[in-house]
mmCIF file with all atom_site columns, C-alpha atoms in Angstrom:
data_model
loop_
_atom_site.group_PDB
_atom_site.id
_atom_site.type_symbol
_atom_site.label_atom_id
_atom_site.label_alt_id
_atom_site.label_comp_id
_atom_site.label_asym_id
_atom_site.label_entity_id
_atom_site.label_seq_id
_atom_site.pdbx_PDB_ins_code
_atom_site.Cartn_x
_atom_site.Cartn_y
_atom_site.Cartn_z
_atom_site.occupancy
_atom_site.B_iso_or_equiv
_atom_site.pdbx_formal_charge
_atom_site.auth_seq_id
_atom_site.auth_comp_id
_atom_site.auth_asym_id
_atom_site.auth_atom_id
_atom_site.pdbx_PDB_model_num
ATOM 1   C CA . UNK A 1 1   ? -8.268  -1.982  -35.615 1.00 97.00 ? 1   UNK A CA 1
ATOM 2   C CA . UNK A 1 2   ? -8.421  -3.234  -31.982 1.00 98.00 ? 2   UNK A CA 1
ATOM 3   C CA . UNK A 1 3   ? -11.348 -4.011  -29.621 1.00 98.00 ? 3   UNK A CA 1
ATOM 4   C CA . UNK A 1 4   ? -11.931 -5.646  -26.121 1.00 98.00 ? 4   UNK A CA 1
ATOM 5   C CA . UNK A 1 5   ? -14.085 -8.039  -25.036 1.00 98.00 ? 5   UNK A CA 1
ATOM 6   C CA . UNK A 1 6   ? -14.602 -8.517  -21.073 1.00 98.00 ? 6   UNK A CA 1
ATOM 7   C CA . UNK A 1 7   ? -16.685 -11.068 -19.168 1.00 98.00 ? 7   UNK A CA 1
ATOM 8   C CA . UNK A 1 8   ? -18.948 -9.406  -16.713 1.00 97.00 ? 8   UNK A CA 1
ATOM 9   C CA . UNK A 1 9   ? -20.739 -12.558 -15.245 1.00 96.00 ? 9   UNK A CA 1
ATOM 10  C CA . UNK A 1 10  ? -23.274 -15.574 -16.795 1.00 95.00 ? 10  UNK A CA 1
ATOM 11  C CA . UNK A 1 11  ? -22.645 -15.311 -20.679 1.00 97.00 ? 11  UNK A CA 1
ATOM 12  C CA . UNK A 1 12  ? -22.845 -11.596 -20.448 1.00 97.00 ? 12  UNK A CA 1
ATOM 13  C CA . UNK A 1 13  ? -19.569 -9.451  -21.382 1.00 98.00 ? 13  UNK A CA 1
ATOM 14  C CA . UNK A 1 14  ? -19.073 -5.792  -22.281 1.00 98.00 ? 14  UNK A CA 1
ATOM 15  C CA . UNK A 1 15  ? -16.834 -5.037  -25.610 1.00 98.00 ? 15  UNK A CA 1
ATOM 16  C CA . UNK A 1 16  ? -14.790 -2.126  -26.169 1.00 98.00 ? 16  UNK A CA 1
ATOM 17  C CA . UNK A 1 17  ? -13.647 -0.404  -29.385 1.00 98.00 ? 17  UNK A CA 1
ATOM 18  C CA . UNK A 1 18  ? -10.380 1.182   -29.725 1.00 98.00 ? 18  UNK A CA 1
ATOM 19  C CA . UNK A 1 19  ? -12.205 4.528   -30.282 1.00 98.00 ? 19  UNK A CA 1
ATOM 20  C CA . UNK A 1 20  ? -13.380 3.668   -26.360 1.00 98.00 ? 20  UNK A CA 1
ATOM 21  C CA . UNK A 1 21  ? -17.365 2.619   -27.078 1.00 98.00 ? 21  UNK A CA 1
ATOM 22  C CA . UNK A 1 22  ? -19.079 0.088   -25.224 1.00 98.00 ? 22  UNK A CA 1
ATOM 23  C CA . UNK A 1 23  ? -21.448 -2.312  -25.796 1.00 97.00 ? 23  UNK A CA 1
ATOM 24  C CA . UNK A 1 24  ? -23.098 -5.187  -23.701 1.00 97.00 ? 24  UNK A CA 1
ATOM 25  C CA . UNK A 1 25  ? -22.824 -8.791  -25.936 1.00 97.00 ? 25  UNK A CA 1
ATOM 26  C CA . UNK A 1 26  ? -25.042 -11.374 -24.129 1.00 97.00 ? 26  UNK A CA 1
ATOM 27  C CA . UNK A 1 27  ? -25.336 -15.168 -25.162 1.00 95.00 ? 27  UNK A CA 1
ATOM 28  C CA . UNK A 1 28  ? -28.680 -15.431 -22.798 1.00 93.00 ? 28  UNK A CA 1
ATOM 29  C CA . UNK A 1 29  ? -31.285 -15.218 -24.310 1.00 83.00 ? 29  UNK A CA 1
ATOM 30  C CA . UNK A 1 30  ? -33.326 -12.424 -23.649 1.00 88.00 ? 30  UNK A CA 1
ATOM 31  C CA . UNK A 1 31  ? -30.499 -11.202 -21.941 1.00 91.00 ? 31  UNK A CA 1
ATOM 32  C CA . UNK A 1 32  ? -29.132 -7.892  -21.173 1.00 94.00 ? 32  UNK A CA 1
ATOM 33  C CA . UNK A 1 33  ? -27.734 -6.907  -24.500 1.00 95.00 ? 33  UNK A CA 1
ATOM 34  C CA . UNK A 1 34  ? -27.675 -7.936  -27.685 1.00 96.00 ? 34  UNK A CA 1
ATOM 35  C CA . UNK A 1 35  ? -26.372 -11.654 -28.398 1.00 96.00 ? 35  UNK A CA 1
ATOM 36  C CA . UNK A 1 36  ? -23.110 -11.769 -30.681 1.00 96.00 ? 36  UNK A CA 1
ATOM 37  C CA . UNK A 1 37  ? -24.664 -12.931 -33.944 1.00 97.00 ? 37  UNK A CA 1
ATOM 38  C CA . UNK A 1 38  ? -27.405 -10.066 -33.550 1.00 97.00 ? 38  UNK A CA 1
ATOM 39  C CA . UNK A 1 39  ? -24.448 -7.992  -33.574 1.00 97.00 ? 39  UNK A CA 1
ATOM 40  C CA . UNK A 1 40  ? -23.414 -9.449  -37.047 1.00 98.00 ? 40  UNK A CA 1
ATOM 41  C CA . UNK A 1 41  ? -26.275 -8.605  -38.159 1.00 98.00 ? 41  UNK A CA 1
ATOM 42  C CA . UNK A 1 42  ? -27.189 -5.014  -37.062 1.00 98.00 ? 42  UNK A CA 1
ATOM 43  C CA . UNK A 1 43  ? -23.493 -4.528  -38.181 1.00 98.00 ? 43  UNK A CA 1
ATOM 44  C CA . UNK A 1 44  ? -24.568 -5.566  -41.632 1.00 98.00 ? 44  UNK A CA 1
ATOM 45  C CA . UNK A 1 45  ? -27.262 -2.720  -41.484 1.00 98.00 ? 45  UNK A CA 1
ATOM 46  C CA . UNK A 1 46  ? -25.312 0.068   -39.997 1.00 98.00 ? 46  UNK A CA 1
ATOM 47  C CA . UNK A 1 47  ? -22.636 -0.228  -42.470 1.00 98.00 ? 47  UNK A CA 1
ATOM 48  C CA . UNK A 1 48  ? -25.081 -0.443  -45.588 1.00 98.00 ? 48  UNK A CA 1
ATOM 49  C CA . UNK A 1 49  ? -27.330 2.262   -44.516 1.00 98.00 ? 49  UNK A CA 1
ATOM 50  C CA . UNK A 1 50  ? -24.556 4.491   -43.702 1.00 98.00 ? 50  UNK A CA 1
ATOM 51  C CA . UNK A 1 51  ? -23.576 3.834   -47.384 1.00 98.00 ? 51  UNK A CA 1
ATOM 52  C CA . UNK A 1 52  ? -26.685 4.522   -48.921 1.00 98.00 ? 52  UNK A CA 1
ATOM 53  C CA . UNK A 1 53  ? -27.375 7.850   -47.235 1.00 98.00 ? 53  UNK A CA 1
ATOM 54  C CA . UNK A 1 54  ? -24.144 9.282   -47.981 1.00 98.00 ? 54  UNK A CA 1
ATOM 55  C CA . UNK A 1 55  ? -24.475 8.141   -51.910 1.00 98.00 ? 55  UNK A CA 1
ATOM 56  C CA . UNK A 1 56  ? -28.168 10.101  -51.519 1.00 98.00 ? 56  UNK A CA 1
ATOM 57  C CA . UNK A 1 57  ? -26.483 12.979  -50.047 1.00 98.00 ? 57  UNK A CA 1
ATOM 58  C CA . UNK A 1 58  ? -23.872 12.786  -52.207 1.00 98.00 ? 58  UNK A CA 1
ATOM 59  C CA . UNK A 1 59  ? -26.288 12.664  -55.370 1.00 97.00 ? 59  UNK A CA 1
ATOM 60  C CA . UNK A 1 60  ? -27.956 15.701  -53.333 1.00 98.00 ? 60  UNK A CA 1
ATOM 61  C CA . UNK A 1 61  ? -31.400 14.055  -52.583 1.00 98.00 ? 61  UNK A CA 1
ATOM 62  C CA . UNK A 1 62  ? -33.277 15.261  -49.638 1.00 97.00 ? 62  UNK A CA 1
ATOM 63  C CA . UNK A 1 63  ? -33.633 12.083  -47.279 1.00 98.00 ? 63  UNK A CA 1
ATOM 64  C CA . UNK A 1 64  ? -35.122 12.773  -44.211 1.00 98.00 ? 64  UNK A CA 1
ATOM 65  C CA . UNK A 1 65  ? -35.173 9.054   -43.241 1.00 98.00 ? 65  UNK A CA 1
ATOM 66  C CA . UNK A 1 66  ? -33.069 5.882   -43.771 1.00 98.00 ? 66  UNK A CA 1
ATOM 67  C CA . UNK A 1 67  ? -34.196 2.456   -42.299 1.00 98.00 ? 67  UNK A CA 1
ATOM 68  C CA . UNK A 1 68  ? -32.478 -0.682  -42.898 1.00 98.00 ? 68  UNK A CA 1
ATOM 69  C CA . UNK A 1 69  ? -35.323 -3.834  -42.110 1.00 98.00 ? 69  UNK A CA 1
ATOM 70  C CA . UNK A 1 70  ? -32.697 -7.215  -41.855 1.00 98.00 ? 70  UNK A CA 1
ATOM 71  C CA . UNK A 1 71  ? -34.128 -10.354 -41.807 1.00 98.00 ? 71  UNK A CA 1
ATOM 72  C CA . UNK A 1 72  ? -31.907 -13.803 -41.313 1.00 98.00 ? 72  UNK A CA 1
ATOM 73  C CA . UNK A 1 73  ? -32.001 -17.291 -41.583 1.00 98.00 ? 73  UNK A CA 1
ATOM 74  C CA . UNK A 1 74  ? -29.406 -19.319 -39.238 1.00 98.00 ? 74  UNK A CA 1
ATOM 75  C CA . UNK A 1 75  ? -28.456 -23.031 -40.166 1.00 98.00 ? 75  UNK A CA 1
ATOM 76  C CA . UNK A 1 76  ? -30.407 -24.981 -37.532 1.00 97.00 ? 76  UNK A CA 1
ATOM 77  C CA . UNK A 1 77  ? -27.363 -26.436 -36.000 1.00 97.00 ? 77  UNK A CA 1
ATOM 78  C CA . UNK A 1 78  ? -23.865 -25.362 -34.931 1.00 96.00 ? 78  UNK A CA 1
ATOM 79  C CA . UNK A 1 79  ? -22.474 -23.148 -35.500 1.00 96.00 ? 79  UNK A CA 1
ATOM 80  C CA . UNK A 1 80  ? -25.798 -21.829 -36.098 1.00 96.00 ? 80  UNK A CA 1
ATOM 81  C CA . UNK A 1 81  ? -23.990 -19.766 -38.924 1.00 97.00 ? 81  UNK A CA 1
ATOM 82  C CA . UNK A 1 82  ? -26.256 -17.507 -41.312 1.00 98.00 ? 82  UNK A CA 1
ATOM 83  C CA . UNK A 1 83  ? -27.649 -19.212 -44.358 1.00 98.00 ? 83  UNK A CA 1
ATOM 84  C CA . UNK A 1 84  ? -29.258 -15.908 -45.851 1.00 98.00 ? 84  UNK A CA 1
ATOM 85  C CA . UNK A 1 85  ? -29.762 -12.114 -44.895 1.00 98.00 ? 85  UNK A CA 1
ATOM 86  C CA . UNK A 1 86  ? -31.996 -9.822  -46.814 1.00 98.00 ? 86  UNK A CA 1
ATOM 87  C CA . UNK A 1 87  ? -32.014 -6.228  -46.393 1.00 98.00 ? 87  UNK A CA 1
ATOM 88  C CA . UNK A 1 88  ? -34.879 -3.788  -46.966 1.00 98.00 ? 88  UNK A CA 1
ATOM 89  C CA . UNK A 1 89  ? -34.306 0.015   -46.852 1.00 98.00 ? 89  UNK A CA 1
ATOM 90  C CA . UNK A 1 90  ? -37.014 2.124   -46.190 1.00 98.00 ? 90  UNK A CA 1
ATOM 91  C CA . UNK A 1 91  ? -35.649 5.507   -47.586 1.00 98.00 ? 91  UNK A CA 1
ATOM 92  C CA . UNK A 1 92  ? -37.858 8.745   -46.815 1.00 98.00 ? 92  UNK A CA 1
ATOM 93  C CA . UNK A 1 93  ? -37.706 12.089  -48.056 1.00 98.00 ? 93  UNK A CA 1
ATOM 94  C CA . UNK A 1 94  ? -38.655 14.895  -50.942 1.00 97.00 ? 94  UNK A CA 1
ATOM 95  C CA . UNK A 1 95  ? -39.187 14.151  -54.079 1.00 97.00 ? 95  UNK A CA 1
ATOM 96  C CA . UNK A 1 96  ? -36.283 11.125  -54.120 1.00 98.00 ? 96  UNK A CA 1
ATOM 97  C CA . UNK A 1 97  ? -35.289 9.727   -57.583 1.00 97.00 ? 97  UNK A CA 1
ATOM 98  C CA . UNK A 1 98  ? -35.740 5.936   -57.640 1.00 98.00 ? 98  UNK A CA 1
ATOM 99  C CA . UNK A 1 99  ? -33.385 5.315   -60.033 1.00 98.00 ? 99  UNK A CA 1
ATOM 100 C CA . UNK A 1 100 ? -31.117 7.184   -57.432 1.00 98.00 ? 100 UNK A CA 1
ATOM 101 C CA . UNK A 1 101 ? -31.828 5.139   -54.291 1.00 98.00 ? 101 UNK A CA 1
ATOM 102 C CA . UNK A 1 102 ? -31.870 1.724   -56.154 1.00 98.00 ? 102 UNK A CA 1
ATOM 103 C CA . UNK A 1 103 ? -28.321 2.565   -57.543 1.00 98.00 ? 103 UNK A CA 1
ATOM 104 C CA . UNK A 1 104 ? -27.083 3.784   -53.941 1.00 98.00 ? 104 UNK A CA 1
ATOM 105 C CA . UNK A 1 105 ? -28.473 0.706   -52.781 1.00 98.00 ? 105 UNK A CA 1
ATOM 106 C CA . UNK A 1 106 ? -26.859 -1.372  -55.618 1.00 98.00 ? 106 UNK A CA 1
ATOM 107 C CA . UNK A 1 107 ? -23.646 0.413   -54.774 1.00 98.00 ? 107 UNK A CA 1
ATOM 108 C CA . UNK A 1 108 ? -23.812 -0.515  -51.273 1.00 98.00 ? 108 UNK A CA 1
ATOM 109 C CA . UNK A 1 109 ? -24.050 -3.867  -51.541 1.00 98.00 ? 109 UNK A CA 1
ATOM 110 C CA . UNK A 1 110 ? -21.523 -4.867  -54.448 1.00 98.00 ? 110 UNK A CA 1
ATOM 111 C CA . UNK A 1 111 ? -18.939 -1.785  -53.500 1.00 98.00 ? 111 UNK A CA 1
ATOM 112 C CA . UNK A 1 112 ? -18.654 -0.202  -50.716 1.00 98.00 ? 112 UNK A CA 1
ATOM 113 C CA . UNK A 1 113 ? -20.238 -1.862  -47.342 1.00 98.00 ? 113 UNK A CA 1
ATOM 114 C CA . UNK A 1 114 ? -17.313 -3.745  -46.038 1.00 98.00 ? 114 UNK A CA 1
ATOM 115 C CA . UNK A 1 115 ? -19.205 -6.120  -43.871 1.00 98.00 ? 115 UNK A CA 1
ATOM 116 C CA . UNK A 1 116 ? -21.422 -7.351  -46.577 1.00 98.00 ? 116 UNK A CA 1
ATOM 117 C CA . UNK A 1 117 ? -18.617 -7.630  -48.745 1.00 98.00 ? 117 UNK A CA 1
ATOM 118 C CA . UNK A 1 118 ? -17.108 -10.039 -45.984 1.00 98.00 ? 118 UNK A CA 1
ATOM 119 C CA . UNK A 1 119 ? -20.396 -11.875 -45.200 1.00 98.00 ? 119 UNK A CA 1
ATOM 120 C CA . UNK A 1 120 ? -21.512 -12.636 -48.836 1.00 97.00 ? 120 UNK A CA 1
ATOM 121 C CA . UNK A 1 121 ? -18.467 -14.990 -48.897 1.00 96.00 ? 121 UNK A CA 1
ATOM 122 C CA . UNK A 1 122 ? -20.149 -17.240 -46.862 1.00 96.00 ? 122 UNK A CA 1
ATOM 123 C CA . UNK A 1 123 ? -23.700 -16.306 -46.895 1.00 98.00 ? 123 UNK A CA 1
ATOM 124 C CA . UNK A 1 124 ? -26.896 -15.624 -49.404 1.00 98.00 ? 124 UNK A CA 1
ATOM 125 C CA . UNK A 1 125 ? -27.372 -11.917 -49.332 1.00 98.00 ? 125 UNK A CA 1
ATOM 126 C CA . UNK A 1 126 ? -29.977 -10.271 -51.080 1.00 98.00 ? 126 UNK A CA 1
ATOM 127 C CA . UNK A 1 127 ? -31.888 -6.420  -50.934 1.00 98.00 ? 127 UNK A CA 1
ATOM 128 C CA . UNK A 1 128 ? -34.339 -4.423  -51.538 1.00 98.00 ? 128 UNK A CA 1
ATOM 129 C CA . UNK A 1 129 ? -35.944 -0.926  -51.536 1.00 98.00 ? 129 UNK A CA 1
ATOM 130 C CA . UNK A 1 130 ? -39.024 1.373   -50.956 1.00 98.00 ? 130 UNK A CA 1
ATOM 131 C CA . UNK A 1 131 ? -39.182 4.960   -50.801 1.00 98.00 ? 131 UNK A CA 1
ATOM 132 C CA . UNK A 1 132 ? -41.574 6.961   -48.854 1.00 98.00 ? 132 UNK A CA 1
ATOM 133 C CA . UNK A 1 133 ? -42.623 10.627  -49.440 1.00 96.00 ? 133 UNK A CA 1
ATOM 134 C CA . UNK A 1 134 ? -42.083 13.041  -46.429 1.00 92.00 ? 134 UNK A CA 1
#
């Protein structure tokens, strides 16, 4: 895997994938994109939530709705690395087995979501689940 990362001006700079998306990374804060570390962390969620849909699918519940709520704690000074990250799905749909999201969920986080795999090394990682009917 291969990416880019370009300064555009201040502390703003655009990153490229190898697959050729784009994203704005901005150390101001606001600024114009995300900052690097928010990055981390939305990565953390993308990856998971991808996992646990396709396990649901997979399992052939009927989701109609996957969020994945992150909260973080940083260490207060640099690197201001993450201490702990907790994530909370919100999984909606018909008639969804519990016992089926929580092991999706539990699958996702010791198995199969790379980036949590790599950031529990370092950092306290916990989750947690709720389903809502559609």
């Amino acid at each position: 895997m291969k990416a880019k990362v370009s300064w555009l001006r201040d502390m703003c700079f655009e990153g490229e994938s190898e697959s050729g998306h784009k994203i704005i990374l901005d150390g101001t804060n606001p600024g114009e994109g995300a900052s690097p570390m928010e990055h981390v962390l939305l990565g953390a969620g993308g990856c998971s939530a991808i996992d646990v849909v396709s396990i649901l699918e997979k399992g052939r519940q009927v989701i109609t709705g996957c969020d994945a709520e992150l909260s973080a704690d940083r260490a207060e000074n640099p690197p201001r690395v993450f201490t702990r990250i907790h994530l909370h799905f919100v999984v909606t749909g018909h008639e969804l087995s519990e016992k089926q999201v929580a092991r999706a969920v539990e699958l996702s986080m010791e198995k199969y979501c790379s980036v949590i795999k790599m950031l529990e090394k370092a950092v306290e990682i916990s989750s947690s689940f709720e389903i809502k009917a559609a």
